[in-house]
CSV table of C-alpha atoms in Angstrom, one decimal:
chain,number,residue,atom,x,y,z
A,119,MET,CA,-82.1,12.1,53.4
A,120,PHE,CA,-79.2,9.8,52.9
A,121,SER,CA,-78.4,7.3,55.6
A,122,GLY,CA,-74.9,6.4,56.7
A,123,PHE,CA,-75.1,3.1,54.8
A,124,ASP,CA,-75.9,5.0,51.5
A,125,ILE,CA,-72.6,7.0,52.0
A,126,ILE,CA,-70.4,4.0,53.0
A,127,ILE,CA,-71.3,1.9,49.9
A,128,PRO,CA,-70.2,4.4,47.3
A,129,ALA,CA,-67.1,5.2,49.3
A,130,LEU,CA,-66.2,1.5,49.4
A,131,VAL,CA,-66.7,1.2,45.7
A,132,VAL,CA,-64.5,4.2,45.0
A,133,LEU,CA,-61.8,2.7,47.3
A,134,VAL,CA,-61.9,-0.6,45.6
A,135,LEU,CA,-61.6,1.0,42.2
A,136,LEU,CA,-58.6,3.0,43.5
A,137,VAL,CA,-56.9,-0.1,44.8
A,138,ILE,CA,-57.5,-1.9,41.5
A,139,PHE,CA,-56.0,0.9,39.5
A,140,THR,CA,-53.1,1.1,41.9
A,141,GLY,CA,-52.3,-2.5,41.4
A,142,ILE,CA,-52.4,-2.3,37.6
A,143,LYS,CA,-49.0,-1.4,36.0
A,144,THR,CA,-48.3,-0.8,32.3
A,145,VAL,CA,-44.7,-1.4,31.3
A,146,PRO,CA,-43.7,0.3,28.0
A,147,GLN,CA,-41.7,-1.6,25.3
A,148,GLY,CA,-37.9,-1.5,26.0
A,149,PHE,CA,-38.3,-1.3,29.8
A,150,ASN,CA,-38.3,-3.7,32.7
A,151,TYR,CA,-39.6,-2.9,36.2
A,152,PRO,CA,-38.2,-4.7,39.2
A,153,VAL,CA,-40.9,-5.2,41.9
A,154,GLU,CA,-40.1,-4.9,45.7
A,155,ARG,CA,-42.3,-6.4,48.4
A,156,PHE,CA,-41.8,-4.8,51.7
A,157,GLY,CA,-38.4,-3.5,50.3
A,158,ARG,CA,-37.2,-6.9,49.0
A,159,TYR,CA,-36.9,-7.7,45.3
A,160,THR,CA,-39.5,-10.4,44.2
A,161,ARG,CA,-39.9,-10.3,40.4
A,162,THR,CA,-39.5,-8.2,37.3
A,163,LEU,CA,-42.4,-6.8,35.2
A,164,ALA,CA,-42.0,-7.3,31.5
A,165,PRO,CA,-43.4,-4.9,28.9
A,166,GLY,CA,-47.2,-4.9,28.8
A,167,LEU,CA,-50.0,-5.0,31.4
A,168,ASN,CA,-49.0,-6.3,34.8
A,169,ILE,CA,-50.8,-6.5,38.2
A,170,ILE,CA,-49.1,-6.0,41.6
A,171,ILE,CA,-50.5,-6.1,45.1
A,172,PRO,CA,-51.3,-2.5,46.1
A,173,PHE,CA,-49.7,-1.2,49.3
A,174,VAL,CA,-47.5,-4.4,49.5
A,175,ASP,CA,-45.6,-4.3,46.2
A,176,ARG,CA,-44.0,-1.3,44.7
A,177,ILE,CA,-41.8,-0.6,41.6
A,178,GLY,CA,-38.2,-0.5,42.7
A,179,ALA,CA,-36.6,1.0,39.5
A,180,LYS,CA,-37.5,1.6,35.9
A,181,MET,CA,-34.7,0.0,33.9
A,182,ASN,CA,-34.2,0.9,30.2
A,183,MET,CA,-33.3,-2.3,28.4
A,184,MET,CA,-32.4,-0.5,25.1
A,185,GLU,CA,-28.9,0.2,24.0
A,186,GLN,CA,-27.8,3.5,25.4
A,187,VAL,CA,-25.0,6.0,24.6
A,188,LEU,CA,-22.8,7.6,27.2
A,189,ASP,CA,-20.5,10.5,26.3
A,190,VAL,CA,-17.0,10.3,27.8
A,191,PRO,CA,-15.8,13.8,28.6
A,192,THR,CA,-12.4,15.1,27.5
A,193,GLN,CA,-9.5,14.2,29.8
A,194,GLU,CA,-5.7,14.5,29.7
A,195,VAL,CA,-3.6,11.4,29.2
A,196,ILE,CA,0.1,11.1,29.7
A,197,THR,CA,1.6,8.6,27.3
A,198,ARG,CA,4.6,6.3,27.9
A,199,ASP,CA,7.0,8.8,26.2
A,200,ASN,CA,5.6,11.6,28.5
A,201,ALA,CA,3.5,13.3,25.9
A,202,ILE,CA,0.3,14.9,27.1
A,203,VAL,CA,-2.8,14.5,24.9
A,204,ALA,CA,-6.5,15.4,25.3
A,205,VAL,CA,-8.8,12.5,24.7
A,206,ASP,CA,-12.6,12.0,24.6
A,207,GLY,CA,-14.8,9.2,23.6
A,208,VAL,CA,-18.2,7.5,23.6
A,209,ALA,CA,-19.5,4.3,25.2
A,210,PHE,CA,-22.4,2.1,24.2
A,211,TYR,CA,-24.0,-0.3,26.7
A,212,GLN,CA,-27.2,-2.3,27.1
A,213,VAL,CA,-28.8,-3.6,30.3
A,214,LEU,CA,-29.3,-7.4,30.0
A,215,ASN,CA,-30.4,-8.1,33.6
A,216,ALA,CA,-32.6,-5.5,35.2
A,217,PRO,CA,-32.3,-6.7,38.9
A,218,GLN,CA,-28.5,-6.8,38.7
A,219,ALA,CA,-28.3,-3.3,37.1
A,220,ALA,CA,-30.7,-2.0,39.7
A,221,TYR,CA,-29.3,-3.6,42.9
A,222,GLN,CA,-25.6,-4.5,42.2
A,223,VAL,CA,-24.4,-0.9,41.6
A,224,SER,CA,-25.5,2.5,42.7
A,225,GLY,CA,-25.6,5.1,39.9
A,226,LEU,CA,-25.2,2.8,36.9
A,227,GLN,CA,-24.3,5.5,34.3
A,228,ASN,CA,-21.8,7.2,36.7
A,229,ALA,CA,-20.2,3.9,37.4
A,230,ILE,CA,-19.8,3.1,33.7
A,231,LEU,CA,-18.5,6.5,32.9
A,232,ASN,CA,-15.8,6.4,35.6
A,233,LEU,CA,-14.9,2.9,34.7
A,234,THR,CA,-14.4,3.9,31.1
A,235,MET,CA,-12.4,7.0,31.8
A,236,THR,CA,-10.1,5.1,34.2
A,237,ASN,CA,-9.3,2.4,31.6
A,238,ILE,CA,-8.8,5.0,28.9
A,239,ARG,CA,-6.0,6.5,31.0
A,240,SER,CA,-4.6,3.0,31.7
A,241,VAL,CA,-4.6,1.7,28.2
A,242,MET,CA,-3.4,4.8,26.4
A,243,GLY,CA,-0.8,5.6,29.1
A,244,SER,CA,0.9,2.4,28.3
A,245,MET,CA,1.6,3.4,24.7
A,246,ASP,CA,3.9,5.8,22.9
A,247,LEU,CA,2.4,8.8,21.1
A,248,ASP,CA,3.1,7.5,17.6
A,249,GLU,CA,1.5,4.1,18.5
A,250,LEU,CA,-1.4,5.9,20.1
A,251,LEU,CA,-2.2,7.9,16.9
A,252,SER,CA,-1.8,5.0,14.5
A,253,ASN,CA,-3.5,2.2,16.4
A,254,ARG,CA,-6.9,3.6,17.4
A,255,ASP,CA,-8.7,0.3,16.5
A,256,THR,CA,-6.4,-1.6,18.8
A,257,ILE,CA,-7.1,0.9,21.6
A,258,ASN,CA,-10.9,0.6,21.1
A,259,GLU,CA,-10.7,-3.2,21.1
A,260,ARG,CA,-8.7,-3.3,24.4
A,261,LEU,CA,-11.0,-0.8,26.1
A,262,LEU,CA,-14.1,-2.7,25.1
A,263,ARG,CA,-12.7,-6.0,26.4
A,264,ILE,CA,-11.6,-4.5,29.7
A,265,VAL,CA,-14.7,-2.4,30.4
A,266,ASP,CA,-17.1,-5.2,29.4
A,267,GLU,CA,-15.4,-7.6,31.7
A,268,ALA,CA,-15.5,-5.2,34.6
A,269,ALA,CA,-19.1,-4.2,34.1
A,270,SER,CA,-20.4,-7.8,33.6
A,271,PRO,CA,-21.4,-8.3,37.3
A,272,TRP,CA,-23.7,-5.3,36.9
A,273,GLY,CA,-25.9,-7.1,34.4
A,274,ILE,CA,-24.9,-4.9,31.4
A,275,LYS,CA,-23.2,-5.5,28.2
A,276,MET,CA,-20.7,-3.0,26.7
A,277,THR,CA,-21.3,-3.1,23.0
A,278,ARG,CA,-18.8,-0.5,21.8
A,279,VAL,CA,-16.2,1.9,23.3
A,280,GLU,CA,-14.8,4.4,20.8
A,281,ILE,CA,-12.2,7.1,21.0
A,282,LYS,CA,-13.4,10.1,19.2
A,283,ASP,CA,-10.6,12.7,19.3
A,284,ILE,CA,-6.9,12.6,20.3
A,285,ASN,CA,-5.5,16.1,20.5
A,286,PRO,CA,-1.8,16.6,21.2
A,287,PRO,CA,-0.5,20.1,22.2
A,288,ALA,CA,0.1,22.6,19.4
A,289,ASN,CA,3.9,22.6,19.8
A,290,LEU,CA,3.9,18.8,19.7
A,291,VAL,CA,1.9,18.8,16.5
A,292,GLU,CA,4.3,21.3,14.9
A,293,SER,CA,7.3,19.0,15.9
A,294,MET,CA,5.5,16.0,14.4
A,295,ALA,CA,4.9,17.9,11.2
A,296,ARG,CA,8.6,18.8,10.9
A,297,GLN,CA,9.5,15.2,11.6
A,298,MET,CA,7.1,13.9,9.0
A,299,MET,CA,8.6,16.4,6.4
A,300,ALA,CA,12.1,15.3,7.2
A,301,GLU,CA,11.1,11.7,6.8
A,302,ARG,CA,9.4,12.3,3.5
A,303,ASN,CA,12.5,14.2,2.2
A,304,LYS,CA,14.7,11.3,3.3
A,305,ARG,CA,12.5,8.8,1.4
A,306,ALA,CA,12.6,11.1,-1.7
A,307,GLN,CA,16.4,11.2,-1.5
A,308,ILE,CA,16.7,7.5,-1.1
A,309,LEU,CA,14.4,6.9,-4.1
A,310,GLU,CA,16.4,9.3,-6.2
A,311,ALA,CA,19.6,7.6,-5.2
A,312,GLU,CA,18.2,4.2,-6.0
A,313,GLY,CA,17.0,5.4,-9.4
A,314,LEU,CA,20.4,6.9,-10.2
A,315,LYS,CA,22.1,3.7,-9.1
A,316,GLN,CA,19.8,1.6,-11.3
A,317,ALA,CA,20.4,3.9,-14.3
A,318,GLN,CA,24.2,3.7,-13.9
A,319,VAL,CA,24.0,-0.1,-13.5
A,320,LEU,CA,21.9,-0.4,-16.7
A,321,GLU,CA,24.2,1.9,-18.6
A,322,ALA,CA,27.3,-0.1,-17.5
A,323,GLU,CA,25.6,-3.3,-18.5
A,324,GLY,CA,24.8,-1.7,-21.9
A,325,ARG,CA,28.4,-0.7,-22.4
A,326,ARG,CA,29.6,-4.2,-21.4
A,327,GLU,CA,27.2,-5.8,-23.8
A,328,ALA,CA,28.3,-3.4,-26.6
A,329,ALA,CA,31.9,-4.1,-25.9
A,330,PHE,CA,31.3,-7.8,-25.9
A,331,ARG,CA,29.5,-7.7,-29.2
A,332,ASP,CA,32.3,-5.5,-30.7
A,333,ALA,CA,34.9,-7.9,-29.5
A,334,GLU,CA,32.9,-10.8,-30.9
A,335,ALA,CA,32.6,-9.1,-34.3
A,336,ARG,CA,36.4,-8.3,-34.4
A,337,GLU,CA,37.0,-12.0,-33.4
A,338,ARG,CA,34.8,-13.2,-36.3
A,339,ALA,CA,36.5,-10.8,-38.7
A,340,ALA,CA,40.0,-12.0,-37.5
A,341,GLU,CA,38.9,-15.6,-38.0
A,342,ALA,CA,37.7,-14.9,-41.5
A,343,GLU,CA,41.0,-13.0,-42.3
A,344,ALA,CA,43.0,-15.9,-40.8
A,345,LYS,CA,41.0,-18.4,-42.8
A,346,ALA,CA,41.6,-16.4,-46.1
A,347,THR,CA,45.3,-16.1,-45.3
A,348,GLN,CA,45.4,-19.8,-44.6
A,349,VAL,CA,43.8,-20.6,-47.9
A,350,VAL,CA,46.3,-18.3,-49.7
A,351,SER,CA,49.2,-19.8,-47.8
A,352,GLU,CA,48.1,-23.2,-48.8
A,353,ALA,CA,47.8,-22.1,-52.5
A,354,ILE,CA,51.3,-20.6,-52.3
A,355,ALA,CA,52.6,-23.8,-50.8
A,356,LYS,CA,51.2,-25.6,-53.8
A,357,GLY,CA,52.9,-23.2,-56.1
A,358,ASP,CA,49.6,-21.5,-57.4
A,359,LEU,CA,51.0,-18.1,-58.6
A,360,GLN,CA,47.6,-17.1,-59.9
A,361,ALA,CA,46.1,-17.2,-56.4
A,362,ILE,CA,49.0,-15.1,-55.2
A,363,ASN,CA,48.4,-12.5,-57.9
A,364,TYR,CA,44.7,-12.4,-57.1
A,365,PHE,CA,45.3,-11.9,-53.4
A,366,VAL,CA,47.9,-9.1,-54.0
A,367,ALA,CA,45.6,-7.4,-56.5
A,368,GLN,CA,42.7,-7.5,-54.1
A,369,LYS,CA,44.6,-5.9,-51.3
A,370,TYR,CA,46.1,-3.3,-53.7
A,371,THR,CA,42.7,-2.4,-55.1
A,372,ASP,CA,41.2,-2.1,-51.6
A,373,ALA,CA,43.9,0.3,-50.6
A,374,LEU,CA,43.5,2.5,-53.7
A,375,ALA,CA,39.7,2.5,-53.1
A,376,LYS,CA,40.2,3.9,-49.6
A,377,VAL,CA,42.6,6.6,-50.9
A,378,ALA,CA,40.2,7.6,-53.7
A,379,SER,CA,37.2,7.7,-51.4
A,380,ALA,CA,38.6,10.4,-49.1
A,381,THR,CA,36.5,13.5,-49.1
A,382,ASN,CA,39.4,15.9,-48.7
A,383,SER,CA,41.4,14.7,-51.7
A,384,LYS,CA,40.9,16.3,-55.1
A,385,ILE,CA,43.9,14.7,-56.9
A,386,VAL,CA,45.0,11.1,-56.4
A,387,MET,CA,48.7,10.5,-56.8
A,388,MET,CA,49.3,7.0,-58.3
A,389,PRO,CA,52.4,5.3,-56.9
A,390,LEU,CA,55.2,4.2,-59.2
A,391,GLU,CA,54.3,0.6,-58.4
A,392,ALA,CA,51.0,1.0,-60.2
A,393,SER,CA,52.4,-1.2,-63.0
A,394,SER,CA,52.5,-4.1,-60.5
A,395,LEU,CA,48.7,-3.6,-60.0
A,396,ILE,CA,48.3,-3.9,-63.8
A,397,GLY,CA,50.4,-7.1,-63.7
A,398,SER,CA,48.1,-8.3,-60.9
A,399,LEU,CA,45.1,-7.5,-63.0
A,400,GLY,CA,46.7,-9.5,-65.8
A,401,GLY,CA,47.0,-12.4,-63.4
A,402,ILE,CA,43.3,-12.1,-62.6
A,403,GLY,CA,42.6,-12.2,-66.4
A,404,ALA,CA,44.6,-15.3,-66.7
A,405,ILE,CA,42.6,-16.9,-63.8
A,406,ALA,CA,39.4,-15.9,-65.5
A,407,LYS,CA,40.5,-17.5,-68.8
A,408,GLU,CA,41.3,-20.8,-67.0
A,409,VAL,CA,38.0,-20.8,-65.2
A,410,PHE,CA,35.7,-19.7,-68.0
A,411,GLY,CA,37.7,-20.6,-71.1
A,412,ASP,CA,38.1,-18.6,-74.2
A,413,ALA,CA,35.1,-16.3,-74.7
A,414,PRO,CA,34.2,-14.2,-77.8
A,415,ALA,CA,36.5,-11.3,-78.4
A,416,GLY,CA,33.7,-8.7,-78.0
A,417,THR,CA,32.6,-10.2,-74.8
A,418,GLN,CA,36.2,-10.2,-73.4
A,419,ARG,CA,36.8,-6.6,-74.4
A,420,GLN,CA,33.5,-5.6,-72.7
A,421,ALA,CA,34.3,-7.5,-69.6
A,422,TYR,CA,37.8,-6.0,-69.2
A,423,ARG,CA,37.0,-2.5,-70.5
A,424,THR,CA,38.0,0.1,-67.9
A,425,PRO,CA,35.3,2.7,-67.2
A,426,VAL,CA,36.5,6.3,-67.7
A,427,VAL,CA,35.2,8.8,-65.2
A,428,ARG,CA,35.5,12.5,-66.2
A,429,GLN,CA,35.7,15.2,-63.6
A,430,ASP,CA,34.2,18.6,-64.2
A,431,ASP,CA,36.6,21.6,-64.0
A,432,ASN,CA,34.7,22.9,-61.0
A,433,GLN,CA,35.8,19.9,-59.1
């Protein structure tokens, strides 16, 4: 039979083993465990194998030290211009100090959620609707700075606060669409008017440049005519009749060439003063004799031979 001593020894061994296993704590990676001794915080267990005093020390909280995501539910926000929009978001935070996160606030996630929602209403309510829709990055930056500063005493770090959706009412969206269409039509009309104005300016500049060049050409022609007239006048003043005959014959010949070149004339009526033209041609011949001297008779006849142009009966 077993004696009482034989029963007590195994019982003590089992009790010691239970106490030892109770005092051994394994902390997984990414967690920190604050330790309380008789209800008071004493130290924090890091990831790995740790030993505490059984029945004296206990684990106060199991704090997740990894970055965590917190969904911000949809809420209505009234903007500065009295527009009502539905807004939701997401917040990212990380516990940096496990004792502070465990003992400085009760219900850490609930506290972060309410803090974020309150500041969303505060920040977005101070902005107009157009500013709200076009400056989402600015809103996220302001929210992150404000919420991180408020949650810093809790031993956490707000890494990101993002606004996911901003949903105005349907009637407000329709009004915004009409406003956008009107603005685009306005821009199109302004661009069209600017293009028409530029085209008219360029056309006017082209006409001015053409008129300037025409005037310049007429001025050059007038200067040449004046120069020629001056030369003839000087020749007349010197008594050079041959120059006078040449000048008159040239003008007369030009006038007859213009009359003969008309497309609607079939018969050219020679004026009675045609003999004067012949006299002028005679003057030209005299000038040529003085300039070139006496040439062979055959050459002179060939030079002054008048070409004969025959016209068909059909003309």
